[in-house]
Every structure is written in C-alpha cells, then in structure tokens.
mmCIF file of C-alpha atoms and ligand atoms in Angstrom:
data_model
loop_
_atom_site.group_PDB
_atom_site.id
_atom_site.type_symbol
_atom_site.label_atom_id
_atom_site.label_comp_id
_atom_site.label_asym_id
_atom_site.label_seq_id
_atom_site.Cartn_x
_atom_site.Cartn_y
_atom_site.Cartn_z
ATOM 1 C CA VAL A 1144 -0.007 0.188 0.042
ATOM 2 C CA VAL A 1145 1.323 3.389 -0.835
ATOM 3 C CA VAL A 1146 -0.200 6.402 1.188
ATOM 4 C CA LEU A 1147 -0.471 9.476 -1.483
ATOM 5 C CA ALA A 1148 2.139 11.629 -0.857
ATOM 6 C CA ASN A 1149 -0.175 14.861 -0.154
ATOM 7 C CA PRO A 1150 -3.200 12.908 0.685
ATOM 8 C CA PRO A 1151 -6.367 15.251 -0.324
ATOM 9 C CA VAL A 1152 -8.378 14.942 2.990
ATOM 10 C CA VAL A 1153 -11.754 14.445 3.060
ATOM 11 C CA ASP A 1154 -13.125 16.071 6.470
ATOM 12 C CA GLN A 1155 -10.006 14.769 7.981
ATOM 13 C CA ILE A 1156 -10.407 11.319 6.665
ATOM 14 C CA PRO A 1157 -6.985 10.126 5.011
ATOM 15 C CA LEU A 1158 -7.242 8.854 1.400
ATOM 16 C CA LEU A 1159 -5.155 5.690 0.264
ATOM 17 C CA ARG A 1160 -3.959 3.855 -2.687
ATOM 18 C CA SER A 1161 -5.612 0.715 -2.281
ATOM 19 C CA PRO A 1162 -4.097 -3.005 -3.425
ATOM 20 C CA GLY A 1163 -4.139 -3.530 -7.142
ATOM 21 C CA PRO A 1164 -6.308 -6.214 -8.256
ATOM 22 C CA ARG A 1165 -3.343 -8.689 -8.185
ATOM 23 C CA ASP A 1166 -3.301 -8.069 -4.517
ATOM 24 C CA SER A 1167 -6.864 -9.997 -3.536
ATOM 25 C CA PHE A 1168 -6.867 -12.783 -0.983
ATOM 26 C CA SER A 1169 -8.351 -15.093 -3.487
ATOM 27 C CA CYS A 1170 -7.244 -17.970 -1.292
ATOM 28 C CA VAL A 1171 -9.121 -16.886 1.850
ATOM 29 C CA PRO A 1172 -9.306 -20.345 3.732
ATOM 30 C CA VAL A 1173 -13.106 -21.257 3.509
ATOM 31 C CA VAL A 1174 -14.852 -23.683 6.100
ATOM 32 C CA ASP A 1175 -17.642 -25.796 5.404
ATOM 33 C CA LEU A 1176 -19.250 -25.381 8.917
ATOM 34 C CA SER A 1177 -21.614 -28.412 8.147
ATOM 35 C CA GLY A 1178 -18.769 -30.605 6.758
ATOM 36 C CA PRO A 1179 -16.576 -32.906 8.629
ATOM 37 C CA GLY A 1180 -13.187 -31.301 8.311
ATOM 38 C CA ALA A 1181 -14.536 -27.785 9.883
ATOM 39 C CA ALA A 1182 -12.548 -28.250 13.223
ATOM 40 C CA ARG A 1183 -9.379 -28.791 11.543
ATOM 41 C CA ALA A 1184 -9.986 -26.108 9.114
ATOM 42 C CA ILE A 1185 -10.731 -23.350 11.513
ATOM 43 C CA VAL A 1186 -7.690 -24.338 13.482
ATOM 44 C CA ASP A 1187 -5.326 -24.070 10.342
ATOM 45 C CA ALA A 1188 -6.903 -20.789 9.082
ATOM 46 C CA CYS A 1189 -6.527 -19.115 12.722
ATOM 47 C CA GLU A 1190 -2.948 -20.308 12.961
ATOM 48 C CA ARG A 1191 -2.019 -19.298 9.456
ATOM 49 C CA PHE A 1192 -4.167 -16.167 9.014
ATOM 50 C CA GLY A 1193 -6.631 -15.242 12.055
ATOM 51 C CA PHE A 1194 -9.097 -15.198 9.477
ATOM 52 C CA PHE A 1195 -11.760 -17.098 7.383
ATOM 53 C CA LYS A 1196 -14.667 -17.394 5.185
ATOM 54 C CA VAL A 1197 -17.473 -19.738 6.303
ATOM 55 C CA VAL A 1198 -19.960 -21.433 4.322
ATOM 56 C CA ASN A 1199 -22.839 -23.773 4.813
ATOM 57 C CA HIS A 1200 -23.763 -21.963 7.871
ATOM 58 C CA GLY A 1201 -27.492 -22.902 7.421
ATOM 59 C CA VAL A 1202 -28.339 -19.091 8.132
ATOM 60 C CA PRO A 1203 -31.466 -18.528 5.291
ATOM 61 C CA ALA A 1204 -30.625 -16.024 2.753
ATOM 62 C CA ALA A 1205 -33.992 -14.183 3.848
ATOM 63 C CA THR A 1206 -32.544 -13.447 7.266
ATOM 64 C CA MET A 1207 -30.015 -11.664 5.836
ATOM 65 C CA ASP A 1208 -31.724 -9.846 2.945
ATOM 66 C CA VAL A 1209 -34.446 -8.697 5.289
ATOM 67 C CA ALA A 1210 -32.086 -6.995 7.846
ATOM 68 C CA GLU A 1211 -30.000 -5.713 4.705
ATOM 69 C CA SER A 1212 -32.907 -4.043 3.112
ATOM 70 C CA GLU A 1213 -34.209 -2.683 6.774
ATOM 71 C CA ALA A 1214 -30.600 -1.180 7.270
ATOM 72 C CA VAL A 1215 -30.623 0.378 3.985
ATOM 73 C CA GLY A 1216 -34.026 1.935 4.593
ATOM 74 C CA PHE A 1217 -32.672 3.354 8.032
ATOM 75 C CA PHE A 1218 -29.305 4.954 6.531
ATOM 76 C CA ALA A 1219 -31.823 6.647 4.115
ATOM 77 C CA GLN A 1220 -33.696 8.633 6.457
ATOM 78 C CA ALA A 1221 -32.912 12.235 6.942
ATOM 79 C CA GLN A 1222 -29.733 13.085 8.603
ATOM 80 C CA ALA A 1223 -31.447 15.022 11.368
ATOM 81 C CA ASP A 1224 -33.968 11.903 12.210
ATOM 82 C CA LYS A 1225 -30.552 9.447 12.283
ATOM 83 C CA ASP A 1226 -28.659 12.090 14.270
ATOM 84 C CA ARG A 1227 -31.641 11.477 17.139
ATOM 85 C CA ALA A 1228 -30.558 7.932 17.330
ATOM 86 C CA GLY A 1229 -27.331 9.243 18.382
ATOM 87 C CA PRO A 1230 -25.204 7.548 21.485
ATOM 88 C CA ARG A 1231 -25.566 10.772 23.814
ATOM 89 C CA ALA A 1232 -26.446 9.080 27.404
ATOM 90 C CA SER A 1233 -25.957 5.283 25.889
ATOM 91 C CA TYR A 1234 -22.138 5.718 24.883
ATOM 92 C CA PRO A 1235 -20.879 3.955 22.760
ATOM 93 C CA PHE A 1236 -24.296 2.479 21.634
ATOM 94 C CA GLY A 1237 -26.348 4.270 18.884
ATOM 95 C CA TYR A 1238 -26.211 5.984 15.911
ATOM 96 C CA GLY A 1239 -22.557 7.420 14.859
ATOM 97 C CA SER A 1240 -21.140 9.239 11.805
ATOM 98 C CA LYS A 1241 -17.854 9.365 10.765
ATOM 99 C CA ARG A 1242 -16.158 9.388 14.267
ATOM 100 C CA ILE A 1243 -15.015 6.386 15.826
ATOM 101 C CA GLY A 1244 -14.467 5.918 19.422
ATOM 102 C CA LEU A 1245 -13.380 8.934 21.589
ATOM 103 C CA ASN A 1246 -10.005 9.648 20.553
ATOM 104 C CA GLY A 1247 -10.125 11.096 17.141
ATOM 105 C CA ASP A 1248 -10.302 8.139 14.646
ATOM 106 C CA MET A 1249 -12.518 9.287 11.585
ATOM 107 C CA GLY A 1250 -13.869 7.398 8.511
ATOM 108 C CA TRP A 1251 -16.021 7.515 5.781
ATOM 109 C CA LEU A 1252 -19.143 5.804 7.237
ATOM 110 C CA GLU A 1253 -22.282 5.930 9.468
ATOM 111 C CA TYR A 1254 -23.052 3.103 11.669
ATOM 112 C CA LEU A 1255 -25.066 1.731 14.433
ATOM 113 C CA LEU A 1256 -23.410 0.095 17.738
ATOM 114 C CA LEU A 1257 -26.027 -1.803 19.223
ATOM 115 C CA ALA A 1258 -25.601 -3.987 22.554
ATOM 116 C CA VAL A 1259 -26.793 -7.533 22.459
ATOM 117 C CA ASP A 1260 -28.637 -9.310 25.640
ATOM 118 C CA SER A 1261 -28.645 -13.125 25.375
ATOM 119 C CA ALA A 1262 -29.480 -14.085 21.518
ATOM 120 C CA SER A 1263 -31.378 -10.331 20.730
ATOM 121 C CA LEU A 1264 -30.838 -6.509 21.110
ATOM 122 C CA SER A 1265 -30.778 -5.142 24.527
ATOM 123 C CA ASP A 1266 -34.157 -3.969 25.869
ATOM 124 C CA ALA A 1267 -31.947 -1.054 27.428
ATOM 125 C CA CYS A 1268 -31.001 0.151 24.260
ATOM 126 C CA PRO A 1269 -34.101 1.573 22.495
ATOM 127 C CA VAL A 1270 -32.206 2.036 19.266
ATOM 128 C CA PRO A 1271 -33.239 1.302 16.552
ATOM 129 C CA SER A 1272 -36.844 1.984 17.363
ATOM 130 C CA GLY A 1273 -38.485 1.002 14.252
ATOM 131 C CA ALA A 1274 -40.211 -2.331 15.160
ATOM 132 C CA ALA A 1275 -39.666 -3.956 11.430
ATOM 133 C CA PHE A 1276 -36.013 -3.139 11.440
ATOM 134 C CA ARG A 1277 -35.533 -4.264 15.039
ATOM 135 C CA SER A 1278 -37.353 -7.626 14.646
ATOM 136 C CA ALA A 1279 -35.148 -8.475 11.437
ATOM 137 C CA LEU A 1280 -31.909 -7.620 13.453
ATOM 138 C CA ASN A 1281 -33.123 -9.806 16.251
ATOM 139 C CA GLU A 1282 -33.737 -12.478 14.149
ATOM 140 C CA TYR A 1283 -30.245 -12.068 12.355
ATOM 141 C CA VAL A 1284 -28.184 -11.875 15.879
ATOM 142 C CA ALA A 1285 -29.867 -14.819 17.004
ATOM 143 C CA ALA A 1286 -28.813 -16.697 13.764
ATOM 144 C CA VAL A 1287 -25.121 -15.244 13.775
ATOM 145 C CA ARG A 1288 -24.652 -15.799 17.486
ATOM 146 C CA ASP A 1289 -25.470 -19.500 16.955
ATOM 147 C CA VAL A 1290 -22.827 -19.553 14.235
ATOM 148 C CA ALA A 1291 -20.262 -17.757 16.160
ATOM 149 C CA ALA A 1292 -21.134 -20.531 18.808
ATOM 150 C CA ARG A 1293 -20.774 -23.397 16.460
ATOM 151 C CA VAL A 1294 -17.346 -22.089 15.200
ATOM 152 C CA LEU A 1295 -15.772 -21.749 18.435
ATOM 153 C CA GLU A 1296 -17.106 -25.447 19.508
ATOM 154 C CA ALA A 1297 -15.521 -26.573 16.169
ATOM 155 C CA MET A 1298 -12.416 -24.377 17.171
ATOM 156 C CA ALA A 1299 -12.001 -26.329 20.708
ATOM 157 C CA GLU A 1300 -12.682 -29.562 19.018
ATOM 158 C CA GLY A 1301 -9.662 -28.420 16.620
ATOM 159 C CA LEU A 1302 -7.377 -27.527 19.386
ATOM 160 C CA GLY A 1303 -7.792 -30.596 21.138
ATOM 161 C CA ILE A 1304 -9.791 -29.111 24.532
ATOM 162 C CA ALA A 1305 -11.746 -31.563 26.189
ATOM 163 C CA ASP A 1306 -14.487 -29.266 26.986
ATOM 164 C CA ALA A 1307 -16.315 -28.483 23.934
ATOM 165 C CA ALA A 1308 -17.762 -25.551 25.182
ATOM 166 C CA ALA A 1309 -14.610 -24.150 26.793
ATOM 167 C CA LEU A 1310 -14.707 -21.183 24.422
ATOM 168 C CA SER A 1311 -18.361 -20.885 23.113
ATOM 169 C CA SER A 1312 -19.696 -20.895 26.770
ATOM 170 C CA MET A 1313 -17.921 -17.532 27.241
ATOM 171 C CA VAL A 1314 -19.948 -15.796 24.554
ATOM 172 C CA THR A 1315 -22.948 -17.630 25.183
ATOM 173 C CA GLY A 1316 -23.037 -17.769 28.958
ATOM 174 C CA ALA A 1317 -24.909 -15.138 31.423
ATOM 175 C CA GLY A 1318 -23.446 -11.737 31.131
ATOM 176 C CA SER A 1319 -21.579 -12.143 27.982
ATOM 177 C CA ASP A 1320 -20.488 -9.064 26.424
ATOM 178 C CA GLN A 1321 -22.013 -9.149 22.881
ATOM 179 C CA VAL A 1322 -21.807 -6.270 20.509
ATOM 180 C CA PHE A 1323 -23.586 -5.682 17.222
ATOM 181 C CA ARG A 1324 -22.450 -3.158 14.734
ATOM 182 C CA VAL A 1325 -24.303 -2.130 11.476
ATOM 183 C CA ASN A 1326 -21.847 -0.141 9.046
ATOM 184 C CA HIS A 1327 -23.112 1.786 6.078
ATOM 185 C CA TYR A 1328 -20.026 3.169 3.746
ATOM 186 C CA PRO A 1329 -21.785 5.636 1.391
ATOM 187 C CA PRO A 1330 -20.019 6.282 -2.004
ATOM 188 C CA CYS A 1331 -16.859 8.779 -1.516
ATOM 189 C CA PRO A 1332 -17.764 11.713 -4.257
ATOM 190 C CA ALA A 1333 -14.585 13.405 -3.335
ATOM 191 C CA LEU A 1334 -12.646 10.073 -4.950
ATOM 192 C CA GLN A 1335 -14.110 10.647 -8.500
ATOM 193 C CA GLY A 1336 -11.555 11.679 -10.929
ATOM 194 C CA LEU A 1337 -8.830 10.344 -8.826
ATOM 195 C CA GLY A 1338 -8.282 7.378 -10.361
ATOM 196 C CA CYS A 1339 -10.036 3.979 -9.616
ATOM 197 C CA THR A 1340 -7.185 2.925 -7.187
ATOM 198 C CA ALA A 1341 -7.772 5.764 -4.803
ATOM 199 C CA THR A 1342 -10.065 5.077 -1.981
ATOM 200 C CA ALA A 1343 -10.919 6.852 1.385
ATOM 201 C CA THR A 1344 -10.488 4.998 4.713
ATOM 202 C CA GLY A 1345 -13.836 3.708 5.584
ATOM 203 C CA PHE A 1346 -12.889 2.113 8.820
ATOM 204 C CA GLY A 1347 -9.141 2.713 9.787
ATOM 205 C CA GLU A 1348 -6.788 -0.510 10.607
ATOM 206 C CA HIS A 1349 -7.248 -2.031 13.693
ATOM 207 C CA THR A 1350 -7.497 -5.611 15.642
ATOM 208 C CA ASP A 1351 -10.780 -6.450 17.207
ATOM 209 C CA PRO A 1352 -10.606 -6.737 20.805
ATOM 210 C CA GLN A 1353 -13.152 -9.578 21.666
ATOM 211 C CA ILE A 1354 -12.742 -13.482 21.054
ATOM 212 C CA ILE A 1355 -14.161 -13.717 17.579
ATOM 213 C CA SER A 1356 -15.883 -11.156 14.979
ATOM 214 C CA VAL A 1357 -18.488 -12.837 12.597
ATOM 215 C CA LEU A 1358 -18.948 -10.342 9.385
ATOM 216 C CA ARG A 1359 -21.542 -10.161 6.629
ATOM 217 C CA SER A 1360 -21.735 -7.849 3.786
ATOM 218 C CA ASN A 1361 -23.821 -6.880 1.026
ATOM 219 C CA GLY A 1362 -21.386 -7.792 -1.631
ATOM 220 C CA THR A 1363 -19.525 -4.849 -2.220
ATOM 221 C CA SER A 1364 -15.743 -5.058 -1.772
ATOM 222 C CA GLY A 1365 -13.765 -3.142 0.829
ATOM 223 C CA LEU A 1366 -12.640 -5.170 3.449
ATOM 224 C CA GLN A 1367 -8.920 -5.697 3.509
ATOM 225 C CA VAL A 1368 -6.719 -7.653 5.957
ATOM 226 C CA ALA A 1369 -3.190 -7.598 6.593
ATOM 227 C CA LEU A 1370 -1.035 -10.699 5.796
ATOM 228 C CA ARG A 1371 2.659 -11.297 6.693
ATOM 229 C CA ASP A 1372 4.738 -12.503 3.789
ATOM 230 C CA ALA A 1373 7.574 -15.068 4.730
ATOM 231 C CA ALA A 1374 10.161 -12.262 5.578
ATOM 232 C CA GLN A 1375 7.219 -11.234 8.287
ATOM 233 C CA ALA A 1376 6.420 -7.865 6.288
ATOM 234 C CA GLN A 1377 2.791 -6.817 6.111
ATOM 235 C CA GLN A 1378 0.950 -6.647 2.990
ATOM 236 C CA TRP A 1379 -2.664 -5.334 2.676
ATOM 237 C CA VAL A 1380 -4.618 -7.645 0.604
ATOM 238 C CA SER A 1381 -8.721 -7.096 -0.631
ATOM 239 C CA VAL A 1382 -10.799 -9.744 0.539
ATOM 240 C CA PRO A 1383 -13.196 -10.690 -2.541
ATOM 241 C CA SER A 1384 -16.940 -9.850 -0.907
ATOM 242 C CA ASP A 1385 -19.351 -12.751 -0.618
ATOM 243 C CA ARG A 1386 -22.782 -11.925 0.656
ATOM 244 C CA ASP A 1387 -23.692 -15.627 1.077
ATOM 245 C CA ALA A 1388 -20.896 -16.341 3.575
ATOM 246 C CA PHE A 1389 -19.629 -15.042 6.773
ATOM 247 C CA PHE A 1390 -15.936 -13.925 7.536
ATOM 248 C CA VAL A 1391 -14.512 -14.605 10.917
ATOM 249 C CA ASN A 1392 -11.494 -12.798 12.522
ATOM 250 C CA VAL A 1393 -9.431 -13.836 15.522
ATOM 251 C CA GLY A 1394 -9.706 -11.097 18.171
ATOM 252 C CA ASP A 1395 -7.417 -10.109 20.719
ATOM 253 C CA SER A 1396 -8.910 -12.073 23.516
ATOM 254 C CA LEU A 1397 -8.392 -15.148 21.516
ATOM 255 C CA GLN A 1398 -4.931 -14.561 20.944
ATOM 256 C CA VAL A 1399 -4.448 -14.466 24.605
ATOM 257 C CA LEU A 1400 -6.596 -17.529 25.196
ATOM 258 C CA THR A 1401 -4.284 -19.467 22.689
ATOM 259 C CA ASN A 1402 -1.229 -17.909 24.233
ATOM 260 C CA GLY A 1403 -0.203 -16.306 20.642
ATOM 261 C CA ARG A 1404 -0.852 -19.434 18.654
ATOM 262 C CA PHE A 1405 -3.645 -17.608 16.957
ATOM 263 C CA GLU A 1406 -2.835 -14.023 16.361
ATOM 264 C CA SER A 1407 -5.524 -11.154 16.183
ATOM 265 C CA VAL A 1408 -5.792 -10.104 12.301
ATOM 266 C CA LYS A 1409 -5.251 -6.631 11.512
ATOM 267 C CA HIS A 1410 -7.965 -5.397 9.058
ATOM 268 C CA ARG A 1411 -9.682 -2.196 7.517
ATOM 269 C CA VAL A 1412 -12.273 -1.135 5.037
ATOM 270 C CA VAL A 1413 -11.817 1.243 2.738
ATOM 271 C CA THR A 1414 -14.474 2.975 0.567
ATOM 272 C CA ASN A 1415 -15.178 3.521 -3.232
ATOM 273 C CA SER A 1416 -16.651 6.081 -5.258
ATOM 274 C CA LEU A 1417 -19.520 4.253 -6.951
ATOM 275 C CA LYS A 1418 -20.924 1.637 -4.471
ATOM 276 C CA SER A 1419 -22.238 1.575 -1.018
ATOM 277 C CA ARG A 1420 -20.973 -0.989 1.265
ATOM 278 C CA VAL A 1421 -23.460 -2.430 4.191
ATOM 279 C CA SER A 1422 -22.006 -4.679 6.696
ATOM 280 C CA PHE A 1423 -23.294 -6.314 9.785
ATOM 281 C CA ILE A 1424 -20.692 -7.449 12.643
ATOM 282 C CA TYR A 1425 -21.283 -9.501 15.439
ATOM 283 C CA PHE A 1426 -18.494 -9.120 18.258
ATOM 284 C CA ALA A 1427 -18.369 -12.013 20.625
ATOM 285 C CA GLY A 1428 -17.121 -11.020 23.651
ATOM 286 C CA PRO A 1429 -17.158 -12.709 27.398
ATOM 287 C CA ALA A 1430 -18.508 -11.196 30.345
ATOM 288 C CA LEU A 1431 -16.939 -8.509 31.962
ATOM 289 C CA GLU A 1432 -15.381 -10.434 34.893
ATOM 290 C CA GLN A 1433 -13.920 -13.379 32.852
ATOM 291 C CA ARG A 1434 -10.393 -13.739 33.232
ATOM 292 C CA ILE A 1435 -8.585 -13.868 29.979
ATOM 293 C CA ALA A 1436 -5.664 -15.824 30.232
ATOM 294 C CA PRO A 1437 -4.263 -18.745 28.071
ATOM 295 C CA LEU A 1438 -6.550 -21.772 28.424
ATOM 296 C CA ALA A 1439 -4.378 -24.599 30.545
ATOM 297 C CA GLN A 1440 -4.799 -26.958 28.354
ATOM 298 C CA LEU A 1441 -2.854 -25.343 25.515
ATOM 299 C CA LEU A 1442 0.030 -24.743 27.481
ATOM 300 C CA ALA A 1443 2.953 -27.279 26.855
ATOM 301 C CA GLU A 1444 4.717 -28.373 30.345
ATOM 302 C CA GLY A 1445 6.503 -25.334 31.456
ATOM 303 C CA GLU A 1446 5.055 -22.802 29.081
ATOM 304 C CA GLU A 1447 4.180 -19.301 30.613
ATOM 305 C CA SER A 1448 1.756 -16.780 29.655
ATOM 306 C CA LEU A 1449 2.821 -14.208 27.359
ATOM 307 C CA TYR A 1450 0.564 -11.803 28.764
ATOM 308 C CA ARG A 1451 -0.226 -10.528 32.114
ATOM 309 C CA GLU A 1452 -3.650 -11.537 33.788
ATOM 310 C CA PHE A 1453 -6.469 -9.194 32.963
ATOM 311 C CA THR A 1454 -10.579 -9.609 32.892
ATOM 312 C CA TRP A 1455 -12.560 -8.961 29.602
ATOM 313 C CA GLY A 1456 -13.842 -5.763 31.496
ATOM 314 C CA GLU A 1457 -9.967 -4.384 32.424
ATOM 315 C CA TYR A 1458 -9.464 -4.961 28.448
ATOM 316 C CA LYS A 1459 -12.333 -3.070 27.299
ATOM 317 C CA THR A 1460 -11.736 -0.066 29.629
ATOM 318 C CA ALA A 1461 -7.824 0.137 28.320
ATOM 319 C CA ALA A 1462 -9.247 -0.163 24.865
ATOM 320 C CA TYR A 1463 -11.452 2.632 24.897
ATOM 321 C CA LYS A 1464 -8.469 4.734 26.121
ATOM 322 C CA THR A 1465 -6.586 3.729 22.752
ATOM 323 C CA ARG A 1466 -6.522 4.990 19.387
ATOM 324 C CA LEU A 1467 -7.869 2.398 16.369
ATOM 325 C CA GLY A 1468 -4.665 1.380 15.133
ATOM 326 C CA ASP A 1469 -2.778 1.021 18.283
ATOM 327 C CA ASN A 1470 -1.463 -2.586 19.396
ATOM 328 C CA ARG A 1471 -4.013 -2.722 22.468
ATOM 329 C CA LEU A 1472 -2.218 -5.940 23.732
ATOM 330 C CA ALA A 1473 1.279 -4.442 23.717
ATOM 331 C CA GLN A 1474 0.650 -2.873 27.374
ATOM 332 C CA PHE A 1475 -0.396 -6.537 28.473
ATOM 333 C CA GLN A 1476 2.633 -8.284 27.343
ATOM 334 C CA ARG A 1477 4.998 -9.769 29.430
ATOM 335 C CA CYS A 1478 8.822 -8.786 28.510
HETATM 336 C C1 LIG B 1845 -13.190 -2.044 17.113
HETATM 337 C C2 LIG B 1845 -14.260 -3.476 17.158
HETATM 338 C C3 LIG B 1845 -15.539 -3.121 17.189
HETATM 339 O O1 LIG B 1845 -16.266 -2.343 16.168
HETATM 340 C C4 LIG B 1845 -15.928 -1.945 18.761
HETATM 341 C C5 LIG B 1845 -14.852 -0.954 18.262
HETATM 342 C C6 LIG B 1845 -14.974 0.303 19.054
HETATM 343 C C7 LIG B 1845 -15.797 1.442 18.704
HETATM 344 O O2 LIG B 1845 -15.958 1.793 17.854
HETATM 345 O O3 LIG B 1845 -16.432 1.956 19.940
HETATM 346 C C8 LIG B 1845 -13.659 0.902 19.582
HETATM 347 C C9 LIG B 1845 -12.676 -0.062 18.714
HETATM 348 C C10 LIG B 1845 -13.449 -1.310 18.388
HETATM 349 C C11 LIG B 1845 -11.215 -0.532 19.359
HETATM 350 C C12 LIG B 1845 -10.697 0.785 20.153
HETATM 351 C C13 LIG B 1845 -11.685 1.624 20.759
HETATM 352 C C14 LIG B 1845 -13.065 0.868 20.778
HETATM 353 C C15 LIG B 1845 -12.921 2.143 18.893
HETATM 354 C C16 LIG B 1845 -11.969 2.758 19.683
HETATM 355 C C17 LIG B 1845 -11.141 3.678 19.170
HETATM 356 C C18 LIG B 1845 -17.302 -1.640 18.669
HETATM 357 C C19 LIG B 1845 -15.114 -2.536 19.688
HETATM 358 O O4 LIG B 1845 -15.144 -3.533 20.817
HETATM 359 O O5 LIG B 1845 -13.646 -2.118 19.872
#
C-alpha cells in the first residue's frame, strides 16, 4: 500500500492508494461449517491468517436480506432523524457518523452500534426504534450468534480441548458482552476523478478486542486484511466480497486464550466512489469479569503465559482509551 504523498483529506479522513487487483486475497480459507473437516480447517486458518470464510452455515438468505434492506432504509432517512438515534447517554451505543471511538479516529461511514443481551438486541438500548428493523436485526443476531457458537465449538475440538464448550460458553454464558454493529459506507464523491485505485478510509486499520467477530456484507468490496509474507513484512490484501458467507476474525482475547498460537488479524475497510457497502458485524465477547488467560490445556509443560492476567472488563476499559490503530495488547504483554 502506498499512502498518497500529500493525501487530499475529506473531512480529515485520509485517502489511501488501495492494493491493486493482483493483491486480492483470493485464497482466503473457506470453512464448510456443516462438513466433517470444519474443526481442523478453522484451527489451520486461525494459525495461518487469523481470518477465514464460513459457508454452509445454515442461516437462511432471507434472514440476511430482510435485515440488509431494513438497514438500507434506516440509513436513507434524513440526517436529523438519524442523529436523534445518536449515542448521547448510552455511549457507545446508537447511531454514529464519521467519528469512531472517543480519541479522534474518523472514517467515511455511518453506523449503528448496538448492545446484545442473550440472543437479541438489549431492551436497555431503544435504538433502532422501528419495529420492523428491530425484529429483522433480532432474527439476524440470534442466527449469527449461533454461527459464532458453532465456530467456537469446532475450534475447541480442533484445538483438542476436552471441554467442547470451553470457548463457546464464554460467549453464550450469562452476562456475556456481545456487541452488534451495522456499518454503512456511502460512495465517497471526493474520490471521483482521482483514478480507480484511490480510496478513502472507511474504517481504519485495527484488530478487534473480543474473542471472534463474524461479519457479513452486501457484496460490495472494501474489506482488507493485513497478511505477513515469508519475511514477516505486512501486506494489505483485498478480501473478495461474498454476500452469502460469513467472515470470521480472530480477536485479541482469543490471541491471549491461545497464548499467541492464533494472532488477532489487522483489518480495515476502504470505500469506493461508486457503490455503497453495508456490513453487519457480531462481536463475541465474554462477561466483563471473565479472566482472559491462556487455556491450561493449550499450554505445553513449563510454557508460561505471554501476557499478564486481566479480565475482559479491564481490557475493554483500556481499549476505549486507545486509538483504533494502536497495538492494544502491547500493554499486557510480559517482557
Ligand atoms: C473495534 C471493534 C468494534 O467495532 C468495537 C470498536 C470500538 C468502537 O467503535 O466504539 C473501538 C474499537 C472497536 C477498538 C478501540 C476503541 C474501541 C473504537 C476505539 C477507538 C465496537 C470494539 O469493541 O472495539
């Protein structure tokens, strides 16, 4: 990736030169969630990339399509109506535009950040208020949470952990901290005329703090992940979009639970000048009091944790003090 020499700035949002067509992550690992090889394939993908695509997941296309068209309708409303759904007292939950977090990160997007209780949107958060949108999102959230739990069960099996629910129960257990995000990346008019490789930052590079994240988009490209080549140099590659599949990211907490055997994957989203991107992301986090430390069964004899111990609540509080692109785990790393 070459950052433009003097990047023009759209409302303080940096423009980037995107990877060329040759830099497409066309061999993204594909996991057939209903097939017999899922457990092995998940562990292999997490070790190699911290990222994979899930097919044969059993979620009906209608569940995704209805939620998507309701989301498109929500974002098509007048700005003043959307602003009324802003976070105010419920920070960070509610509608947001361009600003991400509290520490100055900006992106060419608008979004809804929503709290999830058990298998549906939290009653404590009244946004979104439209009954049809809310019920479509509830149906989607229940389905994607189930996909996350099945992925985590298969992962535990692939890791050889005797308790098949060791990871999934952290996410489905009482008090688990689940977050749901609907992102809308409108076309960026300022890019017109700059050539087809110019893109604006939609969501800047970061790793997700949770255990895993499960993403689904409307089939518009934009997601990129950072891969390491043989010389450990970082290279950004574009992930070909697939509206029928889910994409799973390893988060920082899973990196710690596996003592670094899986690494959380750095990713970002870039916008384009022509097409809107809508994505749904379910962030699977544990209860605030959950201790995040390597699972005993994954430590070889004499192997020590690479991280000092913390709870998910402590990590989350620390994360909200950082900038998006910061290495949040660094402050918990043992020297
Ligand atoms: C990244 C993953 C999720 O989108 C999120 C984000 C959160 C936010 O947008 O409010 C954070 C970001 C995310 C990591 C660092 C902090 C917190 C913005 C930010 C600068 C909802 C999350 O849990 O962490």
